[in-house]
């Protein structure tokens, strides 16, 4: 008997995104590595840094999981601040860059290759789970990912994550004037999928509305403490994909959800 279609989609998405990020890891780091740094925690292309925002609170002595950590610059920054971080990513290619950056910076953190829907940690293992654009947009079942995060958090712990602002779904991913025209329905949850010539999925990114995200969080047991929509800062002229000064000064490009798991 064939497995449920939802499982097929999730397995296909997992394989596609692992392969995508493995193949793209070098180019991604070449393009964005200097922006992200080796030992820094940057939440978004608007260049909001955890050192300034303090969304995680006092991290000293805290056990922290950086989910979808990429090259793990955030986890290394947390280590320097006195936290006890673990960096996890699905992509071996990204984790290779994490190991190289650890050697350069001489700041090491444990690296784990794993899936956000099956976190290889005991219940209540962490005080904080966080991610800057990692994991959540790329899994087919983000509600299940929220439940996994809740499982590995201790009661009273925090879950803080940034994603592309859901209203960006309305517009094409263009940094210029073409990206200022509303063309898509905000309410269309169909994922963005790329396929190869054989029809195999090679990339998936999904869309949820702000309401969808809040419902996922509440269903997993979280309380939303804040929703941060970073403004584009003066003097920041760098373009990162669809993020640009033109668009950033008109509407938000990032949403950061700051959540707590009740004690």
PDB file of C-alpha atoms in Angstrom:
ATOM      1  CA  UNK A   1       0.000   0.000   0.000  1.00  0.00           C
ATOM      2  CA  UNK A   2       1.356   3.446  -0.910  1.00  0.00           C
ATOM      3  CA  UNK A   3       2.184   5.799   1.957  1.00  0.00           C
ATOM      4  CA  UNK A   4      -0.074   8.814   2.532  1.00  0.00           C
ATOM      5  CA  UNK A   5       0.446  11.629   0.050  1.00  0.00           C
ATOM      6  CA  UNK A   6       1.480  13.989   2.859  1.00  0.00           C
ATOM      7  CA  UNK A   7       4.330  11.646   3.799  1.00  0.00           C
ATOM      8  CA  UNK A   8       5.398  11.438   0.156  1.00  0.00           C
ATOM      9  CA  UNK A   9       5.499  15.230  -0.085  1.00  0.00           C
ATOM     10  CA  UNK A  10       7.479  15.522   3.150  1.00  0.00           C
ATOM     11  CA  UNK A  11      10.011  12.887   2.091  1.00  0.00           C
ATOM     12  CA  UNK A  12      10.362  14.526  -1.325  1.00  0.00           C
ATOM     13  CA  UNK A  13      10.785  17.974   0.233  1.00  0.00           C
ATOM     14  CA  UNK A  14      13.398  16.683   2.688  1.00  0.00           C
ATOM     15  CA  UNK A  15      15.452  15.055  -0.062  1.00  0.00           C
ATOM     16  CA  UNK A  16      15.117  18.066  -2.362  1.00  0.00           C
ATOM     17  CA  UNK A  17      16.133  20.634   0.205  1.00  0.00           C
ATOM     18  CA  UNK A  18      19.037  18.582   1.545  1.00  0.00           C
ATOM     19  CA  UNK A  19      20.371  18.223  -2.003  1.00  0.00           C
ATOM     20  CA  UNK A  20      19.712  21.884  -2.819  1.00  0.00           C
ATOM     21  CA  UNK A  21      21.586  23.246   0.186  1.00  0.00           C
ATOM     22  CA  UNK A  22      24.420  20.762  -0.211  1.00  0.00           C
ATOM     23  CA  UNK A  23      24.933  21.927  -3.795  1.00  0.00           C
ATOM     24  CA  UNK A  24      24.369  25.611  -3.013  1.00  0.00           C
ATOM     25  CA  UNK A  25      26.416  25.818   0.191  1.00  0.00           C
ATOM     26  CA  UNK A  26      29.600  27.117  -1.447  1.00  0.00           C
ATOM     27  CA  UNK A  27      27.805  29.770  -3.508  1.00  0.00           C
ATOM     28  CA  UNK A  28      25.671  30.822  -0.543  1.00  0.00           C
ATOM     29  CA  UNK A  29      28.698  31.348   1.668  1.00  0.00           C
ATOM     30  CA  UNK A  30      30.585  33.149  -1.098  1.00  0.00           C
ATOM     31  CA  UNK A  31      27.658  35.544  -1.523  1.00  0.00           C
ATOM     32  CA  UNK A  32      26.493  35.996   2.079  1.00  0.00           C
ATOM     33  CA  UNK A  33      29.306  34.784   4.338  1.00  0.00           C
ATOM     34  CA  UNK A  34      30.822  38.233   4.858  1.00  0.00           C
ATOM     35  CA  UNK A  35      27.392  39.674   5.742  1.00  0.00           C
ATOM     36  CA  UNK A  36      26.710  36.922   8.280  1.00  0.00           C
ATOM     37  CA  UNK A  37      30.222  36.792   9.714  1.00  0.00           C
ATOM     38  CA  UNK A  38      31.958  33.879  11.390  1.00  0.00           C
ATOM     39  CA  UNK A  39      30.893  34.745  14.933  1.00  0.00           C
ATOM     40  CA  UNK A  40      27.716  36.822  14.838  1.00  0.00           C
ATOM     41  CA  UNK A  41      23.951  36.374  15.071  1.00  0.00           C
ATOM     42  CA  UNK A  42      22.166  38.223  12.264  1.00  0.00           C
ATOM     43  CA  UNK A  43      18.416  37.703  12.229  1.00  0.00           C
ATOM     44  CA  UNK A  44      17.624  38.889   8.724  1.00  0.00           C
ATOM     45  CA  UNK A  45      18.724  40.742   5.572  1.00  0.00           C
ATOM     46  CA  UNK A  46      17.690  43.973   7.320  1.00  0.00           C
ATOM     47  CA  UNK A  47      20.847  43.365   9.392  1.00  0.00           C
ATOM     48  CA  UNK A  48      19.118  43.168  12.767  1.00  0.00           C
ATOM     49  CA  UNK A  49      21.701  41.604  15.080  1.00  0.00           C
ATOM     50  CA  UNK A  50      20.942  39.729  18.278  1.00  0.00           C
ATOM     51  CA  UNK A  51      23.604  41.817  20.018  1.00  0.00           C
ATOM     52  CA  UNK A  52      21.319  44.835  19.469  1.00  0.00           C
ATOM     53  CA  UNK A  53      17.856  43.241  19.556  1.00  0.00           C
ATOM     54  CA  UNK A  54      18.255  40.960  22.585  1.00  0.00           C
ATOM     55  CA  UNK A  55      15.352  38.766  21.508  1.00  0.00           C
ATOM     56  CA  UNK A  56      16.841  35.715  23.256  1.00  0.00           C
ATOM     57  CA  UNK A  57      17.369  37.492  26.565  1.00  0.00           C
ATOM     58  CA  UNK A  58      20.268  36.617  28.840  1.00  0.00           C
ATOM     59  CA  UNK A  59      21.846  33.534  27.246  1.00  0.00           C
ATOM     60  CA  UNK A  60      24.651  32.930  29.760  1.00  0.00           C
ATOM     61  CA  UNK A  61      24.640  29.299  30.839  1.00  0.00           C
ATOM     62  CA  UNK A  62      21.595  28.503  28.693  1.00  0.00           C
ATOM     63  CA  UNK A  63      21.358  25.363  26.587  1.00  0.00           C
ATOM     64  CA  UNK A  64      20.420  26.575  23.119  1.00  0.00           C
ATOM     65  CA  UNK A  65      19.612  24.770  19.875  1.00  0.00           C
ATOM     66  CA  UNK A  66      20.179  26.708  16.662  1.00  0.00           C
ATOM     67  CA  UNK A  67      17.853  24.993  14.217  1.00  0.00           C
ATOM     68  CA  UNK A  68      18.726  25.182  10.522  1.00  0.00           C
ATOM     69  CA  UNK A  69      22.011  26.755  11.573  1.00  0.00           C
ATOM     70  CA  UNK A  70      23.730  26.803   8.182  1.00  0.00           C
ATOM     71  CA  UNK A  71      27.371  27.690   8.833  1.00  0.00           C
ATOM     72  CA  UNK A  72      26.496  28.196  12.526  1.00  0.00           C
ATOM     73  CA  UNK A  73      27.707  31.783  12.945  1.00  0.00           C
ATOM     74  CA  UNK A  74      24.838  32.365  15.379  1.00  0.00           C
ATOM     75  CA  UNK A  75      25.702  29.375  17.515  1.00  0.00           C
ATOM     76  CA  UNK A  76      29.343  30.454  17.710  1.00  0.00           C
ATOM     77  CA  UNK A  77      28.267  33.957  18.766  1.00  0.00           C
ATOM     78  CA  UNK A  78      26.090  32.409  21.470  1.00  0.00           C
ATOM     79  CA  UNK A  79      29.058  30.370  22.674  1.00  0.00           C
ATOM     80  CA  UNK A  80      31.127  33.523  23.063  1.00  0.00           C
ATOM     81  CA  UNK A  81      28.287  35.043  25.101  1.00  0.00           C
ATOM     82  CA  UNK A  82      28.545  32.168  27.577  1.00  0.00           C
ATOM     83  CA  UNK A  83      25.729  29.965  26.281  1.00  0.00           C
ATOM     84  CA  UNK A  84      25.898  26.211  25.638  1.00  0.00           C
ATOM     85  CA  UNK A  85      24.737  26.007  22.015  1.00  0.00           C
ATOM     86  CA  UNK A  86      24.263  23.142  19.583  1.00  0.00           C
ATOM     87  CA  UNK A  87      24.091  23.886  15.835  1.00  0.00           C
ATOM     88  CA  UNK A  88      21.865  21.611  13.755  1.00  0.00           C
ATOM     89  CA  UNK A  89      21.254  21.553  10.014  1.00  0.00           C
ATOM     90  CA  UNK A  90      19.922  19.131   7.421  1.00  0.00           C
ATOM     91  CA  UNK A  91      22.710  19.954   4.963  1.00  0.00           C
ATOM     92  CA  UNK A  92      26.136  18.345   5.241  1.00  0.00           C
ATOM     93  CA  UNK A  93      27.441  21.015   2.876  1.00  0.00           C
ATOM     94  CA  UNK A  94      26.414  23.783   5.242  1.00  0.00           C
ATOM     95  CA  UNK A  95      27.880  21.965   8.223  1.00  0.00           C
ATOM     96  CA  UNK A  96      31.200  21.634   6.377  1.00  0.00           C
ATOM     97  CA  UNK A  97      31.269  25.426   6.214  1.00  0.00           C
ATOM     98  CA  UNK A  98      30.418  25.525   9.921  1.00  0.00           C
ATOM     99  CA  UNK A  99      33.465  23.382  10.668  1.00  0.00           C
ATOM    100  CA  UNK A 100      35.695  25.582   8.493  1.00  0.00           C
ATOM    101  CA  UNK A 101      34.428  28.754  10.208  1.00  0.00           C
ATOM    102  CA  UNK A 102      35.048  27.172  13.607  1.00  0.00           C
ATOM    103  CA  UNK A 103      38.653  26.531  12.617  1.00  0.00           C
ATOM    104  CA  UNK A 104      39.061  30.120  11.399  1.00  0.00           C
ATOM    105  CA  UNK A 105      37.460  31.722  14.434  1.00  0.00           C
ATOM    106  CA  UNK A 106      38.673  29.194  17.003  1.00  0.00           C
ATOM    107  CA  UNK A 107      35.146  29.062  18.377  1.00  0.00           C
ATOM    108  CA  UNK A 108      33.683  25.557  18.217  1.00  0.00           C
ATOM    109  CA  UNK A 109      30.189  24.283  18.923  1.00  0.00           C
ATOM    110  CA  UNK A 110      28.705  20.798  18.552  1.00  0.00           C
ATOM    111  CA  UNK A 111      27.389  20.220  15.012  1.00  0.00           C
ATOM    112  CA  UNK A 112      24.498  17.853  14.330  1.00  0.00           C
ATOM    113  CA  UNK A 113      23.058  16.820  10.965  1.00  0.00           C
ATOM    114  CA  UNK A 114      19.366  16.096  11.430  1.00  0.00           C
ATOM    115  CA  UNK A 115      15.828  16.804  10.268  1.00  0.00           C
ATOM    116  CA  UNK A 116      13.691  19.483  11.934  1.00  0.00           C
ATOM    117  CA  UNK A 117      10.768  17.036  12.005  1.00  0.00           C
ATOM    118  CA  UNK A 118      12.734  14.425  13.974  1.00  0.00           C
ATOM    119  CA  UNK A 119      15.021  16.273  16.371  1.00  0.00           C
ATOM    120  CA  UNK A 120      17.532  13.802  17.873  1.00  0.00           C
ATOM    121  CA  UNK A 121      17.234  15.188  21.403  1.00  0.00           C
ATOM    122  CA  UNK A 122      15.384  14.192  24.543  1.00  0.00           C
ATOM    123  CA  UNK A 123      12.311  16.083  25.692  1.00  0.00           C
ATOM    124  CA  UNK A 124      13.167  19.201  27.674  1.00  0.00           C
ATOM    125  CA  UNK A 125      16.801  19.329  26.500  1.00  0.00           C
ATOM    126  CA  UNK A 126      17.012  23.071  25.784  1.00  0.00           C
ATOM    127  CA  UNK A 127      16.255  26.417  27.372  1.00  0.00           C
ATOM    128  CA  UNK A 128      16.007  28.170  23.996  1.00  0.00           C
ATOM    129  CA  UNK A 129      15.526  27.086  20.386  1.00  0.00           C
ATOM    130  CA  UNK A 130      16.177  29.644  17.671  1.00  0.00           C
ATOM    131  CA  UNK A 131      16.700  29.988  13.956  1.00  0.00           C
ATOM    132  CA  UNK A 132      17.301  32.795  11.483  1.00  0.00           C
ATOM    133  CA  UNK A 133      15.477  31.696   8.315  1.00  0.00           C
ATOM    134  CA  UNK A 134      16.299  28.041   8.931  1.00  0.00           C
ATOM    135  CA  UNK A 135      14.136  24.928   8.576  1.00  0.00           C
ATOM    136  CA  UNK A 136      10.626  26.356   9.020  1.00  0.00           C
ATOM    137  CA  UNK A 137      10.055  27.662   5.457  1.00  0.00           C
ATOM    138  CA  UNK A 138      11.443  24.494   3.890  1.00  0.00           C
ATOM    139  CA  UNK A 139       9.500  21.682   5.546  1.00  0.00           C
ATOM    140  CA  UNK A 140       6.123  20.707   4.145  1.00  0.00           C
ATOM    141  CA  UNK A 141       4.587  20.324   7.622  1.00  0.00           C
ATOM    142  CA  UNK A 142       5.763  23.314   9.636  1.00  0.00           C
ATOM    143  CA  UNK A 143       3.111  22.649  12.299  1.00  0.00           C
ATOM    144  CA  UNK A 144       4.889  19.358  13.040  1.00  0.00           C
ATOM    145  CA  UNK A 145       8.189  21.226  13.291  1.00  0.00           C
ATOM    146  CA  UNK A 146       6.628  23.534  15.901  1.00  0.00           C
ATOM    147  CA  UNK A 147       5.571  20.495  17.926  1.00  0.00           C
ATOM    148  CA  UNK A 148       9.099  19.066  17.769  1.00  0.00           C
ATOM    149  CA  UNK A 149      10.531  22.354  19.007  1.00  0.00           C
ATOM    150  CA  UNK A 150       8.045  22.344  21.882  1.00  0.00           C
ATOM    151  CA  UNK A 151       9.038  18.772  22.737  1.00  0.00           C
ATOM    152  CA  UNK A 152      12.757  19.514  23.101  1.00  0.00           C
ATOM    153  CA  UNK A 153      12.202  22.733  25.077  1.00  0.00           C
ATOM    154  CA  UNK A 154      11.977  22.708  28.840  1.00  0.00           C
ATOM    155  CA  UNK A 155       8.819  24.274  30.358  1.00  0.00           C
ATOM    156  CA  UNK A 156       9.378  28.022  30.476  1.00  0.00           C
ATOM    157  CA  UNK A 157      11.733  27.902  27.499  1.00  0.00           C
ATOM    158  CA  UNK A 158      11.677  30.183  24.470  1.00  0.00           C
ATOM    159  CA  UNK A 159      11.351  29.652  20.718  1.00  0.00           C
ATOM    160  CA  UNK A 160      12.466  32.542  18.496  1.00  0.00           C
ATOM    161  CA  UNK A 161      12.549  32.276  14.714  1.00  0.00           C
ATOM    162  CA  UNK A 162      12.684  34.543  11.685  1.00  0.00           C
ATOM    163  CA  UNK A 163      11.101  33.873   8.300  1.00  0.00           C
ATOM    164  CA  UNK A 164      10.323  35.839   5.175  1.00  0.00           C
ATOM    165  CA  UNK A 165       7.405  38.106   6.057  1.00  0.00           C
ATOM    166  CA  UNK A 166       4.242  36.374   4.802  1.00  0.00           C
ATOM    167  CA  UNK A 167       3.025  39.480   2.951  1.00  0.00           C
ATOM    168  CA  UNK A 168       6.029  39.126   0.614  1.00  0.00           C
ATOM    169  CA  UNK A 169       4.167  36.184  -0.964  1.00  0.00           C
ATOM    170  CA  UNK A 170       1.995  38.761  -2.743  1.00  0.00           C
ATOM    171  CA  UNK A 171       4.949  40.083  -4.747  1.00  0.00           C
ATOM    172  CA  UNK A 172       7.475  38.648  -7.162  1.00  0.00           C
ATOM    173  CA  UNK A 173      10.935  38.062  -5.708  1.00  0.00           C
ATOM    174  CA  UNK A 174      12.389  41.125  -7.418  1.00  0.00           C
ATOM    175  CA  UNK A 175      14.401  43.804  -5.580  1.00  0.00           C
ATOM    176  CA  UNK A 176      13.455  46.520  -8.102  1.00  0.00           C
ATOM    177  CA  UNK A 177      10.217  48.178  -9.172  1.00  0.00           C
ATOM    178  CA  UNK A 178       8.799  44.938 -10.582  1.00  0.00           C
ATOM    179  CA  UNK A 179       8.779  43.734  -6.988  1.00  0.00           C
ATOM    180  CA  UNK A 180       6.423  46.515  -5.902  1.00  0.00           C
ATOM    181  CA  UNK A 181       3.367  45.226  -7.787  1.00  0.00           C
ATOM    182  CA  UNK A 182       0.965  42.837  -6.017  1.00  0.00           C
ATOM    183  CA  UNK A 183       0.587  39.801  -8.276  1.00  0.00           C
ATOM    184  CA  UNK A 184      -0.172  36.763  -6.074  1.00  0.00           C
ATOM    185  CA  UNK A 185      -2.893  35.937  -3.591  1.00  0.00           C
ATOM    186  CA  UNK A 186      -1.799  36.156   0.023  1.00  0.00           C
ATOM    187  CA  UNK A 187      -4.263  33.368   0.762  1.00  0.00           C
ATOM    188  CA  UNK A 188      -2.831  30.868  -1.738  1.00  0.00           C
ATOM    189  CA  UNK A 189      -0.869  28.393   0.394  1.00  0.00           C
ATOM    190  CA  UNK A 190       0.467  26.423  -2.571  1.00  0.00           C
ATOM    191  CA  UNK A 191       4.227  26.050  -2.065  1.00  0.00           C
ATOM    192  CA  UNK A 192       6.830  27.398  -4.422  1.00  0.00           C
ATOM    193  CA  UNK A 193       8.370  24.305  -6.022  1.00  0.00           C
ATOM    194  CA  UNK A 194      11.165  23.865  -8.540  1.00  0.00           C
ATOM    195  CA  UNK A 195      11.502  20.583 -10.437  1.00  0.00           C
ATOM    196  CA  UNK A 196      14.140  19.177 -12.752  1.00  0.00           C
ATOM    197  CA  UNK A 197      13.596  17.870 -16.285  1.00  0.00           C
ATOM    198  CA  UNK A 198      12.517  14.505 -14.901  1.00  0.00           C
ATOM    199  CA  UNK A 199       9.849  16.150 -12.750  1.00  0.00           C
ATOM    200  CA  UNK A 200      11.695  15.562  -9.475  1.00  0.00           C
ATOM    201  CA  UNK A 201      11.388  18.233  -6.825  1.00  0.00           C
ATOM    202  CA  UNK A 202      14.689  20.059  -6.350  1.00  0.00           C
ATOM    203  CA  UNK A 203      13.515  22.924  -4.097  1.00  0.00           C
ATOM    204  CA  UNK A 204      10.488  23.704  -1.956  1.00  0.00           C
ATOM    205  CA  UNK A 205       9.565  26.788   0.022  1.00  0.00           C
ATOM    206  CA  UNK A 206       6.161  27.043   1.613  1.00  0.00           C
ATOM    207  CA  UNK A 207       3.895  29.937   2.494  1.00  0.00           C
ATOM    208  CA  UNK A 208       1.824  30.465   5.613  1.00  0.00           C
ATOM    209  CA  UNK A 209      -0.122  33.586   6.522  1.00  0.00           C
ATOM    210  CA  UNK A 210       0.525  35.383   9.795  1.00  0.00           C
ATOM    211  CA  UNK A 211      -2.642  33.800  11.159  1.00  0.00           C
ATOM    212  CA  UNK A 212      -1.461  30.345  10.078  1.00  0.00           C
ATOM    213  CA  UNK A 213       1.818  30.800  11.914  1.00  0.00           C
ATOM    214  CA  UNK A 214       0.096  31.922  15.096  1.00  0.00           C
ATOM    215  CA  UNK A 215      -2.305  28.974  14.954  1.00  0.00           C
ATOM    216  CA  UNK A 216       0.641  26.565  14.487  1.00  0.00           C
ATOM    217  CA  UNK A 217       2.350  28.052  17.533  1.00  0.00           C
ATOM    218  CA  UNK A 218      -0.751  27.993  19.726  1.00  0.00           C
ATOM    219  CA  UNK A 219      -1.529  24.408  18.704  1.00  0.00           C
ATOM    220  CA  UNK A 220       2.012  23.401  19.762  1.00  0.00           C
ATOM    221  CA  UNK A 221       1.487  25.018  23.174  1.00  0.00           C
ATOM    222  CA  UNK A 222       3.372  28.289  22.691  1.00  0.00           C
ATOM    223  CA  UNK A 223       2.458  31.787  23.797  1.00  0.00           C
ATOM    224  CA  UNK A 224       3.424  34.543  21.354  1.00  0.00           C
ATOM    225  CA  UNK A 225       5.281  37.263  23.249  1.00  0.00           C
ATOM    226  CA  UNK A 226       6.263  39.486  20.337  1.00  0.00           C
ATOM    227  CA  UNK A 227       6.177  39.736  16.550  1.00  0.00           C
ATOM    228  CA  UNK A 228       9.086  41.817  15.294  1.00  0.00           C
ATOM    229  CA  UNK A 229       8.993  43.338  11.803  1.00  0.00           C
ATOM    230  CA  UNK A 230      12.437  44.921  11.317  1.00  0.00           C
ATOM    231  CA  UNK A 231      12.538  48.191   9.433  1.00  0.00           C
ATOM    232  CA  UNK A 232      15.139  48.776   6.751  1.00  0.00           C
ATOM    233  CA  UNK A 233      17.943  50.752   8.408  1.00  0.00           C
ATOM    234  CA  UNK A 234      19.327  53.999   7.058  1.00  0.00           C
ATOM    235  CA  UNK A 235      22.632  53.568   5.268  1.00  0.00           C
ATOM    236  CA  UNK A 236      22.062  49.881   4.472  1.00  0.00           C
ATOM    237  CA  UNK A 237      22.263  49.707   0.678  1.00  0.00           C
ATOM    238  CA  UNK A 238      23.084  46.020   0.206  1.00  0.00           C
ATOM    239  CA  UNK A 239      20.690  43.891  -1.878  1.00  0.00           C
ATOM    240  CA  UNK A 240      20.110  40.293  -0.759  1.00  0.00           C
ATOM    241  CA  UNK A 241      17.925  38.465  -3.263  1.00  0.00           C
ATOM    242  CA  UNK A 242      14.505  40.087  -3.083  1.00  0.00           C
ATOM    243  CA  UNK A 243      15.504  42.246  -0.085  1.00  0.00           C
ATOM    244  CA  UNK A 244      16.497  45.746  -1.118  1.00  0.00           C
ATOM    245  CA  UNK A 245      16.410  49.317   0.196  1.00  0.00           C
ATOM    246  CA  UNK A 246      13.595  50.131  -2.253  1.00  0.00           C
ATOM    247  CA  UNK A 247      11.274  47.419  -0.994  1.00  0.00           C
ATOM    248  CA  UNK A 248      12.471  47.452   2.596  1.00  0.00           C
ATOM    249  CA  UNK A 249      11.499  51.074   3.126  1.00  0.00           C
ATOM    250  CA  UNK A 250       7.940  50.393   1.948  1.00  0.00           C
ATOM    251  CA  UNK A 251       6.925  47.089   3.529  1.00  0.00           C
ATOM    252  CA  UNK A 252       8.431  44.446   5.822  1.00  0.00           C
ATOM    253  CA  UNK A 253      10.623  41.675   4.496  1.00  0.00           C
ATOM    254  CA  UNK A 254      11.062  39.663   7.686  1.00  0.00           C
ATOM    255  CA  UNK A 255       8.857  38.486  10.548  1.00  0.00           C
ATOM    256  CA  UNK A 256      10.468  37.345  13.803  1.00  0.00           C
ATOM    257  CA  UNK A 257       8.242  35.349  16.154  1.00  0.00           C
ATOM    258  CA  UNK A 258       9.227  35.469  19.831  1.00  0.00           C
ATOM    259  CA  UNK A 259       7.438  32.701  21.755  1.00  0.00           C
ATOM    260  CA  UNK A 260       7.445  31.069  25.175  1.00  0.00           C
ATOM    261  CA  UNK A 261       6.470  27.605  26.317  1.00  0.00           C
ATOM    262  CA  UNK A 262       4.525  28.081  29.562  1.00  0.00           C
ATOM    263  CA  UNK A 263       6.096  26.611  32.677  1.00  0.00           C
TER     264      UNK A 263
END
